[in-house]
Short mmCIF file of C-alpha atoms in Angstrom, two decimals:
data_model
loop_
_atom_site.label_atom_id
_atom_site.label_comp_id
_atom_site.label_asym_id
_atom_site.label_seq_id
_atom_site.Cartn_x
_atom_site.Cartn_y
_atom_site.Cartn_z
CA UNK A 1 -27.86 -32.43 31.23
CA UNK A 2 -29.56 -29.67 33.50
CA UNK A 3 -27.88 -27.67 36.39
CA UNK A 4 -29.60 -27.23 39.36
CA UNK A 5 -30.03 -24.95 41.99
CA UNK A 6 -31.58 -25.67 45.61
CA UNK A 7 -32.87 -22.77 46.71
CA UNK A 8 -33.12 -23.97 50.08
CA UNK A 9 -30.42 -26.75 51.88
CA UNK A 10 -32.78 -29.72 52.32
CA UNK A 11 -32.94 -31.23 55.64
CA UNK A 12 -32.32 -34.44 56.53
CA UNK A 13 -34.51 -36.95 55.89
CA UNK A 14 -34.39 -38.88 59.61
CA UNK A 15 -36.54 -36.25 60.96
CA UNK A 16 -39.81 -37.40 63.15
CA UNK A 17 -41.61 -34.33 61.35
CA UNK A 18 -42.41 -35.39 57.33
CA UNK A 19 -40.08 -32.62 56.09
CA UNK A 20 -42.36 -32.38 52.64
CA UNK A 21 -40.36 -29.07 51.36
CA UNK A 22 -36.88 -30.84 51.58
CA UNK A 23 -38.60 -34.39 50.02
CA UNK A 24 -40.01 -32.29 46.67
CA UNK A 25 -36.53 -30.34 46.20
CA UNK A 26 -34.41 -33.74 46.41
CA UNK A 27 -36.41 -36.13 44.16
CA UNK A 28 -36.79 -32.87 41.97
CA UNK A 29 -33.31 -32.45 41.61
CA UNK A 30 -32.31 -36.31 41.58
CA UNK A 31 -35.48 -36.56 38.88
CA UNK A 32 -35.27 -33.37 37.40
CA UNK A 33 -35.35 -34.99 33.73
CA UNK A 34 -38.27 -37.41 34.59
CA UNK A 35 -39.73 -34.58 35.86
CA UNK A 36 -39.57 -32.57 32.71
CA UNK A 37 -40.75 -36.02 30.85
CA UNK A 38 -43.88 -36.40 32.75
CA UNK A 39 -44.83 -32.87 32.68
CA UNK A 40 -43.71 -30.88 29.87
CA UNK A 41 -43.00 -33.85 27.31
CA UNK A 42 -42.56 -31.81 24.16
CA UNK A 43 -39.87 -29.28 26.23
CA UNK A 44 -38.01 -32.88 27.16
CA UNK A 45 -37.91 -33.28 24.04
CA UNK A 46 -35.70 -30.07 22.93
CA UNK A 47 -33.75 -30.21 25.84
CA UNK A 48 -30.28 -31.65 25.28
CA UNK A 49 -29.40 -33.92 28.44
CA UNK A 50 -26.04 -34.85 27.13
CA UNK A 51 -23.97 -31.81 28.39
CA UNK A 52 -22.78 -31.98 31.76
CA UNK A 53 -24.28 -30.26 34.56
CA UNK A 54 -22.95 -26.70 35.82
CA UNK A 55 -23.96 -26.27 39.10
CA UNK A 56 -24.72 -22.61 40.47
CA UNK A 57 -23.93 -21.18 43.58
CA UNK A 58 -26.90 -20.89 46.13
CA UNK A 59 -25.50 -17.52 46.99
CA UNK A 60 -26.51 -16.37 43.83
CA UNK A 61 -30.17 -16.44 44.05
CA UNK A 62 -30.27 -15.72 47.61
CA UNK A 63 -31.71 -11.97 47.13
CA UNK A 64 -34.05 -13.68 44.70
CA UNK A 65 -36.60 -15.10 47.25
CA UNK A 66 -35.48 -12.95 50.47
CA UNK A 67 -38.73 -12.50 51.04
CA UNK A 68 -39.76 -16.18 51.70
CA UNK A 69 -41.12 -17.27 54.77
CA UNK A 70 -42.14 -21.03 56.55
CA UNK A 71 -41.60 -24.13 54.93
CA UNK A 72 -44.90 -24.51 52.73
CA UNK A 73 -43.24 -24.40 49.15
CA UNK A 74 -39.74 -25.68 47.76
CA UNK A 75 -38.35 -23.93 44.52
CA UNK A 76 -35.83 -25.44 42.35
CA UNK A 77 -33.94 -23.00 39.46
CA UNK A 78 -33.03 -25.35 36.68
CA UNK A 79 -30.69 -24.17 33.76
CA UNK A 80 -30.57 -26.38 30.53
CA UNK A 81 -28.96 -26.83 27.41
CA UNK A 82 -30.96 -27.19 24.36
CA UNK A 83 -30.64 -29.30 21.29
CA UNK A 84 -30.34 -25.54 19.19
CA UNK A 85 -27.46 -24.67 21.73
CA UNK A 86 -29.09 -22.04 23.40
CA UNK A 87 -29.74 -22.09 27.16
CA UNK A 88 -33.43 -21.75 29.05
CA UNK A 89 -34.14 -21.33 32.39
CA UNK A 90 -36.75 -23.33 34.41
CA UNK A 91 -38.22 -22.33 37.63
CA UNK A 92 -40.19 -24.98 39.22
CA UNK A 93 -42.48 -24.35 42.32
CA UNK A 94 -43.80 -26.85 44.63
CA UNK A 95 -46.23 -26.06 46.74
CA UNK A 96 -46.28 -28.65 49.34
CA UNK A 97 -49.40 -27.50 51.15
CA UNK A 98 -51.63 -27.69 47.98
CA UNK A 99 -53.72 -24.82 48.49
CA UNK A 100 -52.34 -21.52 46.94
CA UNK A 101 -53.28 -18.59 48.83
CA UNK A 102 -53.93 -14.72 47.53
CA UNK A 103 -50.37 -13.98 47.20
CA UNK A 104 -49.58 -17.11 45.26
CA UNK A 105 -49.71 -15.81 41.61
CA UNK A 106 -47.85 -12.50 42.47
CA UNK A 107 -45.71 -14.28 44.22
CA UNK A 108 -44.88 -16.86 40.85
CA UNK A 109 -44.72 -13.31 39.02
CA UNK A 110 -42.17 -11.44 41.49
CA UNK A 111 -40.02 -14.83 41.26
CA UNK A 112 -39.81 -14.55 37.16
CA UNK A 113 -39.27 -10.65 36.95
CA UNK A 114 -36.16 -10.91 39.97
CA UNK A 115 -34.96 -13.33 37.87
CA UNK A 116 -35.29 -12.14 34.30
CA UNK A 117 -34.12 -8.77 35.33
CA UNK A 118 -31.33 -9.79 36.81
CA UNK A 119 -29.91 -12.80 34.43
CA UNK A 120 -32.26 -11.54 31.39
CA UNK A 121 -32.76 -15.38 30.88
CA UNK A 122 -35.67 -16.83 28.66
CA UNK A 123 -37.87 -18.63 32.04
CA UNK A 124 -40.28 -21.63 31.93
CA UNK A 125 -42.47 -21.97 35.18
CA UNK A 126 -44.21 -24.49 36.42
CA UNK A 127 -45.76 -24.84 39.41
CA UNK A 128 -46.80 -28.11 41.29
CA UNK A 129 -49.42 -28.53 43.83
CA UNK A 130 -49.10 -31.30 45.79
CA UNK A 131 -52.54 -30.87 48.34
CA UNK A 132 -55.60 -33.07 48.18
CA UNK A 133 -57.96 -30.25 47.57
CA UNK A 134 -59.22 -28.33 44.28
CA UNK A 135 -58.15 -24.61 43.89
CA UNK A 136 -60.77 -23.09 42.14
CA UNK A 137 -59.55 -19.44 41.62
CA UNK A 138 -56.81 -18.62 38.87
CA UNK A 139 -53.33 -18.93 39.07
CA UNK A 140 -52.15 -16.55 36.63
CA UNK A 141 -51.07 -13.38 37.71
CA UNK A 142 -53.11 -10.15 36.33
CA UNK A 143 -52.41 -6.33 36.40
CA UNK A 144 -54.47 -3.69 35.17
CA UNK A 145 -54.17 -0.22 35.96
CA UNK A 146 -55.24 3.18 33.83
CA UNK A 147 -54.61 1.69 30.86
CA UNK A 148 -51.13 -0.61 32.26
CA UNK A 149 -52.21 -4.34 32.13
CA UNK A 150 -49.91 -7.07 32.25
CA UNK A 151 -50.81 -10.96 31.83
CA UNK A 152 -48.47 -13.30 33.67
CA UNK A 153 -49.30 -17.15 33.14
CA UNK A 154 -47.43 -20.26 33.93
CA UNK A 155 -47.90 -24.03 34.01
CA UNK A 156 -49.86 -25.19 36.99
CA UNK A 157 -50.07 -29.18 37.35
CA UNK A 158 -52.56 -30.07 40.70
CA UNK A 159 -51.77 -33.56 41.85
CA UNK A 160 -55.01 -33.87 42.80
CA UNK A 161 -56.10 -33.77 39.14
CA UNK A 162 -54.39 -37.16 38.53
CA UNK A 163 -55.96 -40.25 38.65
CA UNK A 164 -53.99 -42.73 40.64
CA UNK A 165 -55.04 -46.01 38.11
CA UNK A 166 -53.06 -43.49 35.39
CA UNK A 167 -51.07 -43.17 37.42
CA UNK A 168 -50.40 -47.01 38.54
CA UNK A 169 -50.33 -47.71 35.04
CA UNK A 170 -47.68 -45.30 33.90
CA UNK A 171 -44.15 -46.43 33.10
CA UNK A 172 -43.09 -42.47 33.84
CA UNK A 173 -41.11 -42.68 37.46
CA UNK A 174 -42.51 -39.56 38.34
CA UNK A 175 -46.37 -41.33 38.47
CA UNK A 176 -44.77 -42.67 41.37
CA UNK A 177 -43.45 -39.71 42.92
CA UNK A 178 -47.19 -38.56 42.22
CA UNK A 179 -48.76 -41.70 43.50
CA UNK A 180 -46.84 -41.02 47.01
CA UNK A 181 -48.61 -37.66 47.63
CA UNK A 182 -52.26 -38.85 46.67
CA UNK A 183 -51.13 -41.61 49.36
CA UNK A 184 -49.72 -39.37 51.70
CA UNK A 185 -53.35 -37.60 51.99
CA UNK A 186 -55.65 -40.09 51.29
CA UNK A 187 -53.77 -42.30 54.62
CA UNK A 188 -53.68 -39.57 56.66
CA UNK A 189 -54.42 -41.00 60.39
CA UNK A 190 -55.29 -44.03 58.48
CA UNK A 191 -52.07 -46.22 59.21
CA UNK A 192 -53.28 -49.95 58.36
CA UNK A 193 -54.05 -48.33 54.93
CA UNK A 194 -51.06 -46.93 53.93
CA UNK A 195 -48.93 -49.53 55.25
CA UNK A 196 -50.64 -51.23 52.26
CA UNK A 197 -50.29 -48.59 49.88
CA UNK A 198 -46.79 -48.43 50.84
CA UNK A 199 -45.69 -51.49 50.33
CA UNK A 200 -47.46 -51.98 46.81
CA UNK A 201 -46.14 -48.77 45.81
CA UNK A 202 -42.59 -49.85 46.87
CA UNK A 203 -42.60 -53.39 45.28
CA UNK A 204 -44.10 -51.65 42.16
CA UNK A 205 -40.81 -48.94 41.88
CA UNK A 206 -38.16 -52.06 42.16
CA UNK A 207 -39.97 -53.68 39.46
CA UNK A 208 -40.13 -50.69 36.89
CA UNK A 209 -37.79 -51.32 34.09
CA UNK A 210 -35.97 -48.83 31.62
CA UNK A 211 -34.65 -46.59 34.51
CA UNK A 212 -31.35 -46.47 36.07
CA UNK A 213 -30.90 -47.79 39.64
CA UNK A 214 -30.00 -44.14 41.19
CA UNK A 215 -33.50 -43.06 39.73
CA UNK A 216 -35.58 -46.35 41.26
CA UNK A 217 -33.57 -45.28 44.33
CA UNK A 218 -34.41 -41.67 44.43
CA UNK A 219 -38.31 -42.61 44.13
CA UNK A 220 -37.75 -45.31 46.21
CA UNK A 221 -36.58 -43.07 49.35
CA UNK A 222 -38.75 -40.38 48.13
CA UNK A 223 -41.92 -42.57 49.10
CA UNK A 224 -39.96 -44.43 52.62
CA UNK A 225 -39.89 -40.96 53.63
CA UNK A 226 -43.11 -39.04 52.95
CA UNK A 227 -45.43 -42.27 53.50
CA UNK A 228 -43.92 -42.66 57.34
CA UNK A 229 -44.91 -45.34 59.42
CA UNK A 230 -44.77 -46.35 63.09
CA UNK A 231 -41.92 -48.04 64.54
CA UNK A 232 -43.27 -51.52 64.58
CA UNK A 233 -45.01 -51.22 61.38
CA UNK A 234 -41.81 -50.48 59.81
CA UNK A 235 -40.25 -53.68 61.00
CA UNK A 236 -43.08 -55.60 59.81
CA UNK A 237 -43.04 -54.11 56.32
CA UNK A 238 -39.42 -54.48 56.16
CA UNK A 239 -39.67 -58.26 57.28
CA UNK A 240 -42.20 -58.64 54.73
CA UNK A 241 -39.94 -57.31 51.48
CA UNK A 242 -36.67 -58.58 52.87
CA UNK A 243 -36.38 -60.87 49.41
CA UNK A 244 -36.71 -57.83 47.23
CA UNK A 245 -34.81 -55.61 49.41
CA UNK A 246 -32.04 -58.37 49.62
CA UNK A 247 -32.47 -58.84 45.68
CA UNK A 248 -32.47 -55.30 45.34
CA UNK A 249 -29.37 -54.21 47.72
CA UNK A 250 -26.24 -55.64 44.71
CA UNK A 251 -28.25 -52.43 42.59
CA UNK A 252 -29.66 -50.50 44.66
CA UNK A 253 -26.87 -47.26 44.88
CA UNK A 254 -25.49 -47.01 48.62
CA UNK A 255 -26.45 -44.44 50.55
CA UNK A 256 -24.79 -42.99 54.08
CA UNK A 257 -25.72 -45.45 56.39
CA UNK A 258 -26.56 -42.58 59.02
CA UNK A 259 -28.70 -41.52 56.61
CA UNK A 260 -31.41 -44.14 55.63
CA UNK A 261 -34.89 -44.15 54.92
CA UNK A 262 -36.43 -45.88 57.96
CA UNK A 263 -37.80 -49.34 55.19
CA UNK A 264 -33.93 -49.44 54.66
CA UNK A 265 -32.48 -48.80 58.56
CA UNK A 266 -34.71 -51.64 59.23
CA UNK A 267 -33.32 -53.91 56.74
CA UNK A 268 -29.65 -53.07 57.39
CA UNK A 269 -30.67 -53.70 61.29
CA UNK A 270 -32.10 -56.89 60.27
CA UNK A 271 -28.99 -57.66 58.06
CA UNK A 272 -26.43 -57.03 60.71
CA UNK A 273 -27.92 -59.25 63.35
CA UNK A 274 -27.90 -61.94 60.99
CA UNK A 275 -24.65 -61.25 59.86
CA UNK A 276 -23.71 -61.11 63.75
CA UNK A 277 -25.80 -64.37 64.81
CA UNK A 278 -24.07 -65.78 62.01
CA UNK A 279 -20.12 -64.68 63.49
CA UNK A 280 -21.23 -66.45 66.51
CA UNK A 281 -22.22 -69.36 65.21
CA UNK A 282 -18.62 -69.80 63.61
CA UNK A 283 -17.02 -69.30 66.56
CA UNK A 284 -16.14 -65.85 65.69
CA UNK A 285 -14.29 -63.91 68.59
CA UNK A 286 -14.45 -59.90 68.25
CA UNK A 287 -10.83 -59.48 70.30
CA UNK A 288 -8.70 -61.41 67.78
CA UNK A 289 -7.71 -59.54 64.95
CA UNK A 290 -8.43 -62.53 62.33
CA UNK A 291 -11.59 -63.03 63.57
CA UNK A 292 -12.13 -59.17 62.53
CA UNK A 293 -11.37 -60.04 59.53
CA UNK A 294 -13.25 -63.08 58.83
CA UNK A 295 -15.82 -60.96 59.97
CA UNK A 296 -15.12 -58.25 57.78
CA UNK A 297 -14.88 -60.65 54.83
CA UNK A 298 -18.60 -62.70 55.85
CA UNK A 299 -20.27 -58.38 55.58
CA UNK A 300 -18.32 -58.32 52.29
CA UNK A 301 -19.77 -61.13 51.18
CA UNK A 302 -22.93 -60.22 52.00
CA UNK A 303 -22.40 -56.21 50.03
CA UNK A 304 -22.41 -54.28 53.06
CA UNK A 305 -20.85 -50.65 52.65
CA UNK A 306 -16.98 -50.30 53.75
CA UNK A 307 -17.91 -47.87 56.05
CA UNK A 308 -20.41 -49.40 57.75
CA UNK A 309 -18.38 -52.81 58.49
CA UNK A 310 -15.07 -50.70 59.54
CA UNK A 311 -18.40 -49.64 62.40
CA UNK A 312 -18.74 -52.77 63.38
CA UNK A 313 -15.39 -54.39 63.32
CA UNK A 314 -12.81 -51.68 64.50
CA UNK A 315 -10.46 -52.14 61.57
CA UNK A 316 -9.59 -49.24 59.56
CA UNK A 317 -11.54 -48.67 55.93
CA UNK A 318 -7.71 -48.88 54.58
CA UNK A 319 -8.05 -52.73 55.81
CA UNK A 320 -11.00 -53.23 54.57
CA UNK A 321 -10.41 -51.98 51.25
CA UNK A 322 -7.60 -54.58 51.46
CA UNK A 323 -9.82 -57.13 51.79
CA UNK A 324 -12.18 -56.43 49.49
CA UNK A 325 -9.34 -56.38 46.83
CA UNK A 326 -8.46 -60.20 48.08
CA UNK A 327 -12.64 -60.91 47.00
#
């Protein structure tokens, strides 16, 4: 297993804005070992992903980065366990902008020496970026002064340098995360075209096998987010994966329901209007407390979240519960 660090508190995701910085840190840390898979392979390999996780204190690294400004990069500090026993340290940093600017290698090299000095941890970096463009100029960081030279390199993976049918064809879930940000360019103003993309990539994720269902969500939300659509495009996408999103909902792990992707708010709208046509059709009267619960029971039927029905109803979770038990 891996602790993780955020660096940052990521926003939420129902934001009108693409919040790219707080996207890369969650489906990094929901990912983090499907991150390490796809782009450091033979490190996955040595890393020992069966000892639970040991969360640090964002307080702790806060001096670390106090110099960090805007929202153009996300950092994640990772702490693992190897196979050998011993513990590494891996600083990953996203740069969500894609082009690294003058400061960028010092400031990969100012990140590793604050944190070496102060933890005296072995480090592996890596950064990620995520822009359309090709950065021609190096990314290591290089010192030389009266006879003082220092050498600083780290791994650098460019999105860009990824061909998307390598990337369609790869059973590795982070392809897909991959696959979203070539989209996420490449539709830019372009909305007819990456509705499509969208929805291919979508159907594509709830098809992959050999991952759990909290990974297949994380991607999942990770793309409904970053590849945003307009309002009535969203309804129309929705209305046109309601099977898999209905096939998918019994596996799919439940999120806050103040909190959903806008593919998913969609489909729980859609859900709870049938589910309410459906109440009226039987006759269904909200003032009578059985009703309530016959109500309650038709949503449990149907897999809607506890919270979300006690919403509609009026009764108490505690109830609910109850009747859930009776199912």
């Amino acid at each position: 297993m891996t602790s993780l660090l955020v660096l940052e508190r990521p926003r939420s995701y129902g934001v009108d804005v693409v919040n790219q910085d707080g996207l890369w840190k969650k489906v990094i840390g929901d990912l983090f070992k499907d991150f390490l898979l796809f782009f450091a392979p033979d490190l996955h390999g040595e890393v020992d992903f069966f000892k639970t996780p040991d969360f640090l204190q964002q307080e702790l690294f806060k001096e670390l980065l106090d110099n960090k400004k805007g929202t153009n990069h996300a950092d994640q500090i990772v702490k693992v366990h190897m196979k050998d026993g011993k513990e590494k340290w891996i600083l990953v940093h996203i740069e969500v902008e894609g082009s690294a600017d003058a400061d960028f290698p010092k400031r990969m090299f100012r990140y590793f020496y604050r944190i070496f000095d102060k933890f005296e941890r072995e480090i592996v970096a890596f950064a990620v970026m995520t822009g359309p463009g090709k950065i021609e100029r190096p990314l290591g960081f290089t010192y030389s002064y009266f006879g003082t030279t220092l050498n600083y390199a780290y791994n650098v993976h460019k999105v860009s340098d990824y061909d998307a049918a390598d990337l369609v064809q790869s059973n590795r879930l982070f392809s897909k995360v991959l696959l979203a940000a070539k989209y996420f360019h490449q539709t830019e103003n372009k909305a007819d075209q990456r509705y499509r993309f969208k929805q291919k990539l979508m159907r594509e994720v709830l098809k992959l096998e050999g991952h759990s269902r909290e990974s297949i969500t994380a991607v999942f939300y990770f793309i409904d987010y970053l590849l945003r659509l307009p309002e009535e495009m969203t309804r129309q996408l929705t209305e046109t994966m309601l099977a898999e999103l209905r096939e998918e909902r019994e596996k799919m792990v439940q999120h806050d329901s103040d909190d959903l992707s806008s593919t998913l708010a969609e489909f729980m709208a859609i859900e709870t209007q049938a589910a309410l046509e459906l109440g009226i059709e039987q006759g269904i009267e909200q003032g009578s407390e059985n009703s309530k619960k016959d109500f309650a029971l038709a949503l449990l039927n149907e897999n809607f979240e506890v919270d979300y029905i006690a919403k509609l109803t009026g009764l108490s979770v505690i109830e609910i519960e109850k009747l859930k038990k009776v199912i």
